Coordinates of C-alpha atoms in Angstrom, one line a residue:
E1037 CA 190.8 105.7 32.4
S1038 CA 187.2 104.9 32.0
E1039 CA 187.8 101.8 29.8
K1040 CA 190.5 100.7 32.1
H1041 CA 187.9 101.0 35.0
E1042 CA 185.6 98.7 33.3
E1043 CA 188.3 96.0 32.4
N1044 CA 189.4 95.9 36.0
A1045 CA 185.7 95.8 37.5
V1046 CA 184.7 92.3 38.9
V1047 CA 181.5 91.0 38.1
S1048 CA 180.4 88.0 39.2
P1049 CA 177.9 86.0 37.1
Q1050 CA 174.8 85.2 38.9
T1051 CA 173.5 81.7 39.6
E1052 CA 169.6 81.5 38.7
I1053 CA 167.5 80.0 41.0
S1054 CA 163.7 80.2 42.6
G1055 CA 163.6 82.8 45.0
P1056 CA 166.1 85.5 46.2
V1057 CA 169.2 86.4 44.0
V1058 CA 172.3 85.1 45.0
T1059 CA 175.5 85.5 43.3
E1060 CA 178.8 83.4 42.9
S1061 CA 180.6 85.6 45.1
C1062 CA 178.0 85.4 47.9
K1063 CA 178.2 81.6 47.8
E1064 CA 181.7 81.4 48.2
E1065 CA 181.3 83.7 51.4
C1066 CA 178.2 82.4 53.2
D1067 CA 176.9 79.8 50.6
I1068 CA 173.2 80.4 51.4
I1069 CA 171.2 78.4 48.8
I1070 CA 167.8 78.5 48.8
T1071 CA 165.5 76.1 46.9
E1072 CA 162.0 74.9 47.5
S1073 CA 161.6 74.7 51.3
V1074 CA 165.3 73.9 51.7
C1075 CA 168.2 76.3 53.1
E1076 CA 171.8 74.9 52.9
I1077 CA 174.5 76.9 54.9
K1078 CA 178.2 76.6 54.8
S1079 CA 179.1 79.4 57.0
S1080 CA 178.1 80.1 60.7
E1081 CA 177.4 83.6 59.7
A1082 CA 173.8 84.0 57.8
I1083 CA 172.6 87.1 56.1
H1084 CA 169.1 88.3 55.3
P1085 CA 168.4 86.4 51.9
T1086 CA 166.3 89.2 50.8
E1087 CA 168.9 91.7 50.6
E1088 CA 170.5 91.2 46.9
L1089 CA 174.6 91.3 47.1
V1090 CA 176.0 93.9 44.4
T1091 CA 179.4 94.0 42.8
E1092 CA 182.0 96.9 44.0
T1093 CA 180.9 100.0 42.4
N1094 CA 180.7 103.6 43.5
E1095 CA 176.9 103.3 43.9
P1096 CA 175.7 103.2 47.2
E1097 CA 174.2 99.4 47.9
I1098 CA 170.5 99.8 48.1
K1099 CA 168.3 97.4 50.5
E1100 CA 164.8 97.1 49.9
E1101 CA 162.4 96.0 53.0
Q1102 CA 160.3 93.0 52.3
P1103 CA 157.9 91.0 54.5
S1104 CA 159.6 88.3 56.3
Y1105 CA 158.6 84.6 57.4
P1106 CA 160.4 82.8 60.1
V1107 CA 162.4 79.5 58.8
I1108 CA 164.9 77.5 61.2
V1109 CA 168.4 76.5 60.0
V1110 CA 171.6 75.1 61.6
T1111 CA 174.9 76.6 61.1
K1112 CA 178.3 74.8 61.0
D1113 CA 178.7 74.6 64.7
N1114 CA 175.4 72.8 64.7
Q1115 CA 173.1 75.5 66.4
P1116 CA 170.0 76.2 65.0
F1117 CA 168.4 79.7 65.0
P1118 CA 165.8 81.6 63.2
V1119 CA 166.3 83.2 59.9
Y1120 CA 163.7 85.3 58.0
V1121 CA 163.2 85.2 54.2
D1122 CA 160.9 86.4 51.9
E1123 CA 156.9 85.8 52.7
L1124 CA 156.5 81.9 51.5
G1125 CA 154.6 81.6 48.7
A1126 CA 154.1 78.8 46.0
D1127 CA 157.8 78.7 45.6
Y1128 CA 158.4 77.8 49.3
D1129 CA 155.6 75.7 50.4
C1130 CA 156.4 75.3 53.9
E1131 CA 156.5 77.0 57.4
L1132 CA 159.7 75.5 58.9
A1133 CA 162.9 74.9 56.7
F1134 CA 165.8 72.9 58.3
S1135 CA 168.8 71.4 56.9
P1136 CA 171.7 70.0 58.5
S1137 CA 175.1 71.4 57.4
P1138 CA 177.3 68.9 55.7
F1139 CA 180.5 71.1 55.9
T1140 CA 180.9 70.9 59.8
Q1141 CA 184.7 70.1 60.8
A1142 CA 183.3 67.1 63.1
P1143 CA 181.2 64.7 60.9
Q1144 CA 179.5 63.2 64.2
R1145 CA 177.9 66.7 64.9
F1146 CA 175.4 66.5 61.7
T1147 CA 171.9 67.4 62.7
K1148 CA 169.5 64.6 62.1
G1149 CA 166.1 66.1 62.9
V1150 CA 164.3 69.1 64.8
K1151 CA 160.9 69.2 66.2
W1152 CA 158.7 71.9 67.5
S1153 CA 157.1 71.2 70.9
P1154 CA 153.1 70.8 70.8
D1155 CA 152.8 74.2 72.2
G1156 CA 155.5 75.9 69.8
T1157 CA 157.3 77.1 73.0
C1158 CA 160.5 74.8 72.5
I1159 CA 162.5 73.2 69.5
L1160 CA 164.1 69.6 70.1
S1161 CA 166.9 68.7 68.1
N1162 CA 168.8 65.3 67.5
S1163 CA 172.3 64.9 66.4
E1164 CA 174.9 62.4 65.4
D1165 CA 176.7 63.1 68.3
K1166 CA 174.4 61.1 70.5
V1167 CA 173.0 64.0 72.3
V1168 CA 169.5 65.4 72.2
R1169 CA 169.2 69.6 72.7
L1170 CA 166.2 71.6 73.8
Y1171 CA 166.0 75.1 72.8
E1172 CA 163.5 77.8 73.8
T1173 CA 161.5 79.4 71.0
P1174 CA 162.5 83.2 71.0
Q1175 CA 159.5 85.8 72.0
D1176 CA 159.7 87.4 68.7
L1177 CA 158.9 84.2 67.1
L1178 CA 156.2 83.5 69.2
Q1179 CA 154.6 87.0 68.8
W1180 CA 155.4 87.0 65.0
K1181 CA 157.6 89.9 65.1
T1182 CA 160.9 90.5 63.0
P1183 CA 163.8 90.6 65.2
K1184 CA 166.2 93.4 64.7
K1185 CA 168.8 90.6 64.2
I1186 CA 169.1 87.1 63.8
Q1187 CA 169.0 85.3 67.2
R1188 CA 171.5 82.7 67.8
L1189 CA 170.1 79.7 70.1
T1190 CA 171.8 77.7 72.7
P1191 CA 170.7 74.7 74.1
V1192 CA 169.0 74.8 77.7
I1193 CA 169.0 71.4 78.1
T1194 CA 170.7 68.5 76.7
A1195 CA 170.2 64.7 77.0
S1196 CA 173.2 62.7 76.3
H1197 CA 173.1 59.1 75.2
S1198 CA 175.7 56.3 75.1
E1199 CA 174.7 55.0 71.7
V1200 CA 173.2 56.7 68.5
V1201 CA 169.7 58.0 69.0
Y1202 CA 167.3 56.3 66.9
D1203 CA 164.2 58.5 67.3
F1204 CA 162.9 61.1 69.7
C1205 CA 159.3 62.5 70.2
W1206 CA 157.2 64.9 72.6
F1207 CA 154.5 64.3 75.0
P1208 CA 151.6 65.3 72.6
L1209 CA 149.9 67.1 75.6
M1210 CA 153.0 69.3 76.3
N1211 CA 152.5 72.8 77.7
S1212 CA 155.1 74.5 79.0
S1213 CA 152.6 76.1 81.8
D1214 CA 152.2 72.5 83.3
P1215 CA 155.5 71.4 84.2
T1216 CA 154.0 67.8 84.3
T1217 CA 153.3 67.4 81.0
S1218 CA 156.4 69.1 79.9
T1219 CA 158.3 65.9 78.7
F1220 CA 159.8 64.0 75.5
V1221 CA 160.8 60.3 74.8
T1222 CA 164.0 59.0 73.3
S1223 CA 165.3 55.8 72.2
S1224 CA 168.9 54.6 71.5
K1225 CA 170.7 51.6 70.5
D1226 CA 170.9 48.8 73.2
A1227 CA 169.2 51.1 75.6
P1228 CA 165.7 51.6 77.2
V1229 CA 163.2 54.2 76.2
H1230 CA 163.7 57.2 78.3
M1231 CA 161.2 59.8 79.3
W1232 CA 162.9 63.1 80.0
D1233 CA 161.7 65.9 82.1
A1234 CA 162.0 69.1 79.8
F1235 CA 162.8 71.6 82.8
T1236 CA 165.4 69.9 84.8
G1237 CA 166.8 67.6 81.9
K1238 CA 166.7 64.4 84.1
I1239 CA 165.3 61.1 83.6
R1240 CA 161.6 60.7 84.8
C1241 CA 161.2 57.0 84.0
S1242 CA 162.0 54.3 81.4
Y1243 CA 160.3 51.6 79.4
S1244 CA 162.2 48.3 78.6
P1245 CA 161.1 46.3 75.7
H1246 CA 162.5 42.8 75.6
D1247 CA 162.4 40.3 72.7
H1248 CA 161.3 36.8 72.7
V1249 CA 164.6 35.5 74.4
D1250 CA 164.1 38.4 77.4
E1251 CA 166.8 40.5 76.1
L1252 CA 166.7 44.4 75.7
A1253 CA 165.4 45.3 72.3
S1254 CA 166.6 48.5 70.5
T1255 CA 163.6 50.7 69.7
I1256 CA 163.6 52.3 66.4
S1257 CA 160.7 54.3 66.5
L1258 CA 158.4 56.6 68.7
G1259 CA 154.9 57.7 68.9
F1260 CA 152.3 58.4 71.1
N1261 CA 148.5 58.1 70.8
T1262 CA 146.6 61.7 70.5
S1263 CA 145.6 61.3 74.6
G1264 CA 149.0 60.4 75.5
D1265 CA 148.4 57.5 77.8
K1266 CA 150.0 54.9 75.1
L1267 CA 153.5 55.1 74.0
F1268 CA 154.1 52.9 70.5
T1269 CA 157.6 51.5 69.8
G1270 CA 158.8 50.4 66.6
F1271 CA 160.8 47.1 65.8
N1272 CA 161.5 44.9 63.0
R1273 CA 158.1 43.2 62.0
C1274 CA 156.9 43.9 65.7
I1275 CA 154.9 46.9 67.6
R1276 CA 155.2 47.2 71.5
I1277 CA 152.6 49.5 73.2
F1278 CA 153.4 50.7 76.6
D1279 CA 151.0 52.4 79.0
T1280 CA 153.2 55.9 79.9
A1281 CA 151.8 55.4 83.6
R1282 CA 153.4 52.0 83.9
P1283 CA 157.1 52.2 83.1
G1284 CA 159.0 48.9 83.1
K1285 CA 158.8 46.0 80.9
D1286 CA 155.2 45.5 80.8
C1287 CA 153.7 46.2 77.2
I1288 CA 151.4 44.9 74.7
N1289 CA 152.8 42.8 71.7
I1290 CA 151.8 43.4 68.2
P1291 CA 153.4 41.3 65.4
T1292 CA 153.2 43.1 62.2
A1293 CA 153.9 40.2 59.8
T1294 CA 154.0 36.4 59.9
K1295 CA 155.8 33.8 57.7
S1296 CA 153.8 30.6 56.9
K1297 CA 155.0 27.9 54.0
R1298 CA 151.5 26.8 54.0
K1299 CA 149.6 30.3 53.9
G1300 CA 152.4 32.3 52.6
N1301 CA 153.7 35.5 54.1
S1302 CA 151.4 38.3 55.3
G1303 CA 151.3 41.5 57.0
Q1304 CA 153.9 44.5 57.2
F1305 CA 157.4 43.7 56.6
G1306 CA 160.5 45.6 57.6
L1307 CA 161.5 47.8 60.4
I1308 CA 158.5 50.1 61.8
S1309 CA 160.0 53.5 61.2
C1310 CA 157.2 55.8 62.1
F1311 CA 153.7 56.5 63.6
A1312 CA 150.7 58.8 63.7
S1313 CA 147.6 58.6 65.7
C1314 CA 143.9 59.6 64.4
P1315 CA 142.8 62.9 65.8
D1316 CA 139.3 62.0 65.3
S1317 CA 137.7 61.4 68.6
S1318 CA 135.4 58.6 66.7
Y1319 CA 138.4 56.8 66.0
H1320 CA 140.7 57.4 68.6
D1321 CA 141.9 53.6 68.9
L1322 CA 143.1 53.8 65.1
F1323 CA 146.9 54.4 64.5
V1324 CA 149.3 53.9 61.6
A1325 CA 152.6 52.7 61.5
G1326 CA 155.2 53.2 58.2
S1327 CA 157.9 50.8 57.6
Y1328 CA 161.3 50.7 55.9
S1329 CA 159.7 48.2 53.5
S1330 CA 157.7 51.0 51.7
S1331 CA 154.3 49.9 53.4
I1332 CA 151.8 51.6 55.7
G1333 CA 149.8 49.7 58.5
L1334 CA 146.4 50.6 59.8
Y1335 CA 146.2 49.3 63.5
S1336 CA 143.5 49.2 66.1
E1337 CA 145.2 49.7 69.4
K1338 CA 142.0 48.4 71.1
D1339 CA 142.2 45.0 69.4
S1340 CA 145.8 45.2 68.9
R1341 CA 145.9 44.0 65.5
L1342 CA 146.5 45.0 62.0
I1343 CA 143.3 46.1 60.2
D1344 CA 144.5 47.1 56.6
L1345 CA 147.9 47.4 54.8
I1346 CA 148.5 50.7 52.4
E1347 CA 151.0 50.2 49.4
G1348 CA 152.2 52.7 47.0
H1349 CA 155.5 54.1 48.0
N1350 CA 158.4 52.6 46.6
S1351 CA 161.1 53.1 49.3
G1352 CA 160.9 53.3 52.9
V1353 CA 158.2 55.4 54.6
T1354 CA 160.0 58.1 57.0
L1355 CA 156.9 60.4 57.9
L1356 CA 153.3 60.0 58.5
K1357 CA 150.5 62.6 59.8
F1358 CA 147.0 62.8 60.0
A1359 CA 145.0 65.8 58.7
P1360 CA 143.3 67.4 62.0
S1361 CA 140.0 66.2 60.8
G1362 CA 141.2 62.9 60.8
G1363 CA 139.6 62.3 57.1
Y1364 CA 143.4 62.4 55.3
L1365 CA 146.7 60.8 56.0
F1366 CA 149.8 62.3 54.7
S1367 CA 152.8 60.3 54.1
G1368 CA 156.6 60.5 53.1
S1369 CA 159.1 58.5 52.0
R1370 CA 162.9 58.4 51.2
K1371 CA 164.2 58.6 47.7
E1372 CA 161.1 60.0 46.3

């Protein structure tokens, strides 16, 4: 009888990955795979990744409590919520892990990005369904407490657009205790840049960039300077800077590249994909812009010109971030 019992026992082979143990049977049911700073989820139900699943035996399941750390994931119904994993170390070099689920029934619902508010009280997400959603950060996360159960977040504000949303950005001085600063901006195809009220979900004002034939141009990327009084907008071989206190068409136009048969081509070519402003007060008028042509341009807001061109990436630059001191610039690109 013991031999028959061993033959009928179902033992799932384990898949070796870094971090918590995940079995093949677990993958079929929930498919939570944790690799370096990435969580992929197939099901709308998540389990605690630190709990090892065991096969059917007569022995009771033993669960060990381990220190936790919050990350943000998105379920198949496009709802972000916090999941606590092991205290992140060298194998998980991140504080925020996010991955859109590729297994949604509606392909247009996949999530394109998530951003914390500057004060950490809100989460902003952008989805392919042309809707930007605002979520309130759970109080347990703000106080660094592990909740007794996973909390599914529901949006408190939705900002719908008629066309695909290209970029979104928080106002850099946003503080939920001051409603006047609680805003964010979005850009979409064939539409002005809208500044939204994070409390009411209504449009406060709009910025309308126009091209050389006075037609409305689609803004590819957005960014603010550190003081929040200037709004950077990116286009193909062009940057336009708006005064946030003056909505409308008025802006400073900065060509990023020039073509000349005599002198040759020079400058930063391609679509401007992202921005970052220098936090050092001594160089507050400096900002950088990345492009899909794999270059990074250093610009002067005061002189409205390109100062230097930084190269080294082999594909389009998608993320730029200064160190708090302003002495270092971190950059990320696609396919690298």
